[in-house]
Amino acid sequence: MENPIISDNNSIETPENLGIGLYMAIAMSFLAAIICVVLYHFLFNKSSMKLAVVDVQSISVELEAKARNTIINTPDISEEQKKAAMAEYETGMKSLQSSILKTGQECGCTLLIKAAVLNNEQNSQNHIADLTSVVKQKMAQSQNTSGK
């Protein structure tokens, strides 16, 4: 027979009964810790992720249309002019990429592709800012500085 333990209220408890109490104490401690983390997250941690969108598709379509118009609409275009138009397109796409990175760093936000955002109502309280014009300005600035 196992050694009985006498508790404070003079009842005899066996080690099996003590195990249940120990498991309950651990479970309650774990539950209290979870509640504290959830409360901290929702009540005290007010830092929220800032989001913004960039219409990458419209910018890339503009760059592509400019190159296509140069190649298609120029009569008797030479191979060098075609290569120059394609090089300009590639430079524009690289400028787009660097402008997106700079914009994201400057605003301290996460940039999303506008086509990937499904619900961004204008009158919504959680409206996501559109930084497409900022990216276009940075592209123009980088092309002006690289063109000098």
mmCIF file of C-alpha atoms in Angstrom:
data_model
loop_
_atom_site.group_PDB
_atom_site.id
_atom_site.type_symbol
_atom_site.label_atom_id
_atom_site.label_comp_id
_atom_site.label_asym_id
_atom_site.label_seq_id
_atom_site.Cartn_x
_atom_site.Cartn_y
_atom_site.Cartn_z
ATOM 1 C CA MET A 1 0.000 0.000 0.000
ATOM 2 C CA GLU A 2 1.210 3.494 -0.801
ATOM 3 C CA ASN A 3 2.177 5.960 1.865
ATOM 4 C CA PRO A 4 -0.775 8.185 2.667
ATOM 5 C CA ILE A 5 -0.260 11.914 3.170
ATOM 6 C CA ILE A 6 -2.322 13.831 5.688
ATOM 7 C CA SER A 7 -3.484 17.203 4.368
ATOM 8 C CA ASP A 8 -4.422 20.317 6.347
ATOM 9 C CA ASN A 9 -8.036 19.289 6.752
ATOM 10 C CA ASN A 10 -6.979 15.924 8.249
ATOM 11 C CA SER A 11 -8.074 13.973 5.188
ATOM 12 C CA ILE A 12 -5.804 11.311 3.841
ATOM 13 C CA GLU A 13 -4.601 11.854 0.263
ATOM 14 C CA THR A 14 -2.762 9.332 -1.816
ATOM 15 C CA PRO A 15 -0.076 10.365 -4.341
ATOM 16 C CA GLU A 16 -2.578 9.807 -7.193
ATOM 17 C CA ASN A 17 -4.848 12.512 -5.757
ATOM 18 C CA LEU A 18 -1.896 14.870 -5.402
ATOM 19 C CA GLY A 19 -1.097 14.453 -9.125
ATOM 20 C CA ILE A 20 -4.509 15.721 -10.144
ATOM 21 C CA GLY A 21 -4.040 18.841 -8.019
ATOM 22 C CA LEU A 22 -0.606 19.410 -9.497
ATOM 23 C CA TYR A 23 -1.986 19.126 -13.041
ATOM 24 C CA MET A 24 -4.762 21.574 -12.178
ATOM 25 C CA ALA A 25 -2.232 24.075 -10.765
ATOM 26 C CA ILE A 26 -0.115 23.836 -13.928
ATOM 27 C CA ALA A 27 -3.180 24.216 -16.162
ATOM 28 C CA MET A 28 -4.395 27.262 -14.211
ATOM 29 C CA SER A 29 -0.934 28.872 -14.366
ATOM 30 C CA PHE A 30 -0.787 28.280 -18.108
ATOM 31 C CA LEU A 31 -4.277 29.736 -18.558
ATOM 32 C CA ALA A 32 -3.358 32.816 -16.501
ATOM 33 C CA ALA A 33 -0.247 33.352 -18.630
ATOM 34 C CA ILE A 34 -2.291 33.109 -21.844
ATOM 35 C CA ILE A 35 -4.838 35.604 -20.516
ATOM 36 C CA CYS A 36 -2.047 38.040 -19.589
ATOM 37 C CA VAL A 37 -0.488 37.835 -23.058
ATOM 38 C CA VAL A 38 -3.850 38.372 -24.776
ATOM 39 C CA LEU A 39 -4.704 41.331 -22.546
ATOM 40 C CA TYR A 40 -1.292 42.897 -23.190
ATOM 41 C CA HIS A 41 -1.690 42.434 -26.922
ATOM 42 C CA PHE A 42 -5.117 44.037 -27.126
ATOM 43 C CA LEU A 43 -4.948 46.649 -24.353
ATOM 44 C CA PHE A 44 -1.363 47.845 -24.033
ATOM 45 C CA ASN A 45 0.392 47.082 -27.302
ATOM 46 C CA LYS A 46 -0.928 49.909 -29.464
ATOM 47 C CA SER A 47 1.714 49.673 -32.182
ATOM 48 C CA SER A 48 -0.066 48.614 -35.311
ATOM 49 C CA MET A 49 1.316 47.723 -38.683
ATOM 50 C CA LYS A 50 1.022 50.531 -41.216
ATOM 51 C CA LEU A 51 -0.038 49.450 -44.679
ATOM 52 C CA ALA A 52 0.016 51.246 -48.016
ATOM 53 C CA VAL A 53 -0.597 50.206 -51.606
ATOM 54 C CA VAL A 54 1.256 50.869 -54.833
ATOM 55 C CA ASP A 55 -0.330 50.314 -58.235
ATOM 56 C CA VAL A 56 2.649 48.489 -59.715
ATOM 57 C CA GLN A 57 0.561 47.196 -62.594
ATOM 58 C CA SER A 58 -0.350 50.654 -63.899
ATOM 59 C CA ILE A 59 3.250 51.866 -63.658
ATOM 60 C CA SER A 60 4.618 48.821 -65.481
ATOM 61 C CA VAL A 61 1.884 49.115 -68.139
ATOM 62 C CA GLU A 62 2.900 52.750 -68.697
ATOM 63 C CA LEU A 63 6.552 51.780 -69.093
ATOM 64 C CA GLU A 64 5.658 48.940 -71.437
ATOM 65 C CA ALA A 65 3.344 51.142 -73.527
ATOM 66 C CA LYS A 66 6.056 53.759 -73.907
ATOM 67 C CA ALA A 67 8.552 51.156 -75.155
ATOM 68 C CA ARG A 68 5.961 49.493 -77.386
ATOM 69 C CA ASN A 69 4.919 52.819 -78.926
ATOM 70 C CA THR A 70 8.532 53.662 -79.632
ATOM 71 C CA ILE A 71 9.138 50.334 -81.323
ATOM 72 C CA ILE A 72 5.822 49.949 -83.190
ATOM 73 C CA ASN A 73 4.931 53.520 -84.102
ATOM 74 C CA THR A 74 8.355 54.609 -85.324
ATOM 75 C CA PRO A 75 8.648 53.925 -89.041
ATOM 76 C CA ASP A 76 11.903 52.364 -90.217
ATOM 77 C CA ILE A 77 13.189 51.846 -86.684
ATOM 78 C CA SER A 78 16.708 50.491 -86.480
ATOM 79 C CA GLU A 79 17.880 47.639 -84.290
ATOM 80 C CA GLU A 80 19.844 50.112 -82.157
ATOM 81 C CA GLN A 81 16.686 52.157 -81.527
ATOM 82 C CA LYS A 82 14.788 48.973 -80.592
ATOM 83 C CA LYS A 83 17.561 48.005 -78.197
ATOM 84 C CA ALA A 84 17.562 51.540 -76.758
ATOM 85 C CA ALA A 85 13.790 51.388 -76.193
ATOM 86 C CA MET A 86 14.106 47.997 -74.485
ATOM 87 C CA ALA A 87 17.019 49.266 -72.383
ATOM 88 C CA GLU A 88 14.895 52.257 -71.343
ATOM 89 C CA TYR A 89 12.095 49.889 -70.353
ATOM 90 C CA GLU A 90 14.491 47.743 -68.311
ATOM 91 C CA THR A 91 15.953 50.836 -66.644
ATOM 92 C CA GLY A 92 12.434 52.012 -65.813
ATOM 93 C CA MET A 93 11.571 48.663 -64.226
ATOM 94 C CA LYS A 94 14.767 48.743 -62.142
ATOM 95 C CA SER A 95 13.920 52.299 -61.132
ATOM 96 C CA LEU A 96 10.439 51.113 -60.149
ATOM 97 C CA GLN A 97 11.914 48.434 -57.933
ATOM 98 C CA SER A 98 14.336 50.784 -56.172
ATOM 99 C CA SER A 99 11.633 53.461 -55.794
ATOM 100 C CA ILE A 100 9.311 50.954 -54.127
ATOM 101 C CA LEU A 101 12.062 49.946 -51.698
ATOM 102 C CA LYS A 102 12.885 53.589 -50.867
ATOM 103 C CA THR A 103 9.221 54.472 -50.392
ATOM 104 C CA GLY A 104 8.686 51.530 -48.051
ATOM 105 C CA GLN A 105 11.716 52.499 -45.974
ATOM 106 C CA GLU A 106 10.748 56.175 -45.796
ATOM 107 C CA CYS A 107 7.135 55.603 -44.777
ATOM 108 C CA GLY A 108 8.010 52.792 -42.382
ATOM 109 C CA CYS A 109 5.137 50.743 -43.708
ATOM 110 C CA THR A 110 4.439 47.534 -45.530
ATOM 111 C CA LEU A 111 3.688 48.133 -49.198
ATOM 112 C CA LEU A 112 1.130 45.940 -50.917
ATOM 113 C CA ILE A 113 0.454 45.576 -54.616
ATOM 114 C CA LYS A 114 -2.826 47.377 -55.218
ATOM 115 C CA ALA A 115 -4.243 44.519 -57.301
ATOM 116 C CA ALA A 116 -3.781 42.180 -54.319
ATOM 117 C CA VAL A 117 -5.963 44.283 -52.000
ATOM 118 C CA LEU A 118 -9.519 43.067 -52.360
ATOM 119 C CA ASN A 119 -11.435 45.476 -50.135
ATOM 120 C CA ASN A 120 -10.184 49.035 -49.723
ATOM 121 C CA GLU A 121 -13.306 51.160 -49.527
ATOM 122 C CA GLN A 122 -12.713 54.913 -49.645
ATOM 123 C CA ASN A 123 -15.006 55.655 -46.699
ATOM 124 C CA SER A 124 -13.620 52.870 -44.545
ATOM 125 C CA GLN A 125 -12.016 53.777 -41.235
ATOM 126 C CA ASN A 126 -9.106 51.463 -42.050
ATOM 127 C CA HIS A 127 -8.421 53.040 -45.455
ATOM 128 C CA ILE A 128 -5.031 52.048 -46.849
ATOM 129 C CA ALA A 129 -2.991 54.902 -48.319
ATOM 130 C CA ASP A 130 -2.122 54.781 -52.030
ATOM 131 C CA LEU A 131 1.545 55.714 -52.540
ATOM 132 C CA THR A 132 1.615 55.209 -56.324
ATOM 133 C CA SER A 133 2.212 58.917 -56.969
ATOM 134 C CA VAL A 134 5.100 58.960 -54.479
ATOM 135 C CA VAL A 135 6.727 56.012 -56.254
ATOM 136 C CA LYS A 136 6.275 57.747 -59.635
ATOM 137 C CA GLN A 137 7.927 60.900 -58.270
ATOM 138 C CA LYS A 138 10.881 58.886 -56.967
ATOM 139 C CA MET A 139 11.204 57.167 -60.353
ATOM 140 C CA ALA A 140 11.240 60.528 -62.135
ATOM 141 C CA GLN A 141 13.851 61.835 -59.694
ATOM 142 C CA SER A 142 16.070 58.793 -60.144
ATOM 143 C CA GLN A 143 15.770 58.985 -63.939
ATOM 144 C CA ASN A 144 16.618 62.708 -63.847
ATOM 145 C CA THR A 145 19.700 62.127 -61.704
ATOM 146 C CA SER A 146 20.849 59.152 -63.780
ATOM 147 C CA GLY A 147 20.224 61.056 -67.019
ATOM 148 C CA LYS A 148 22.596 63.893 -66.006
#
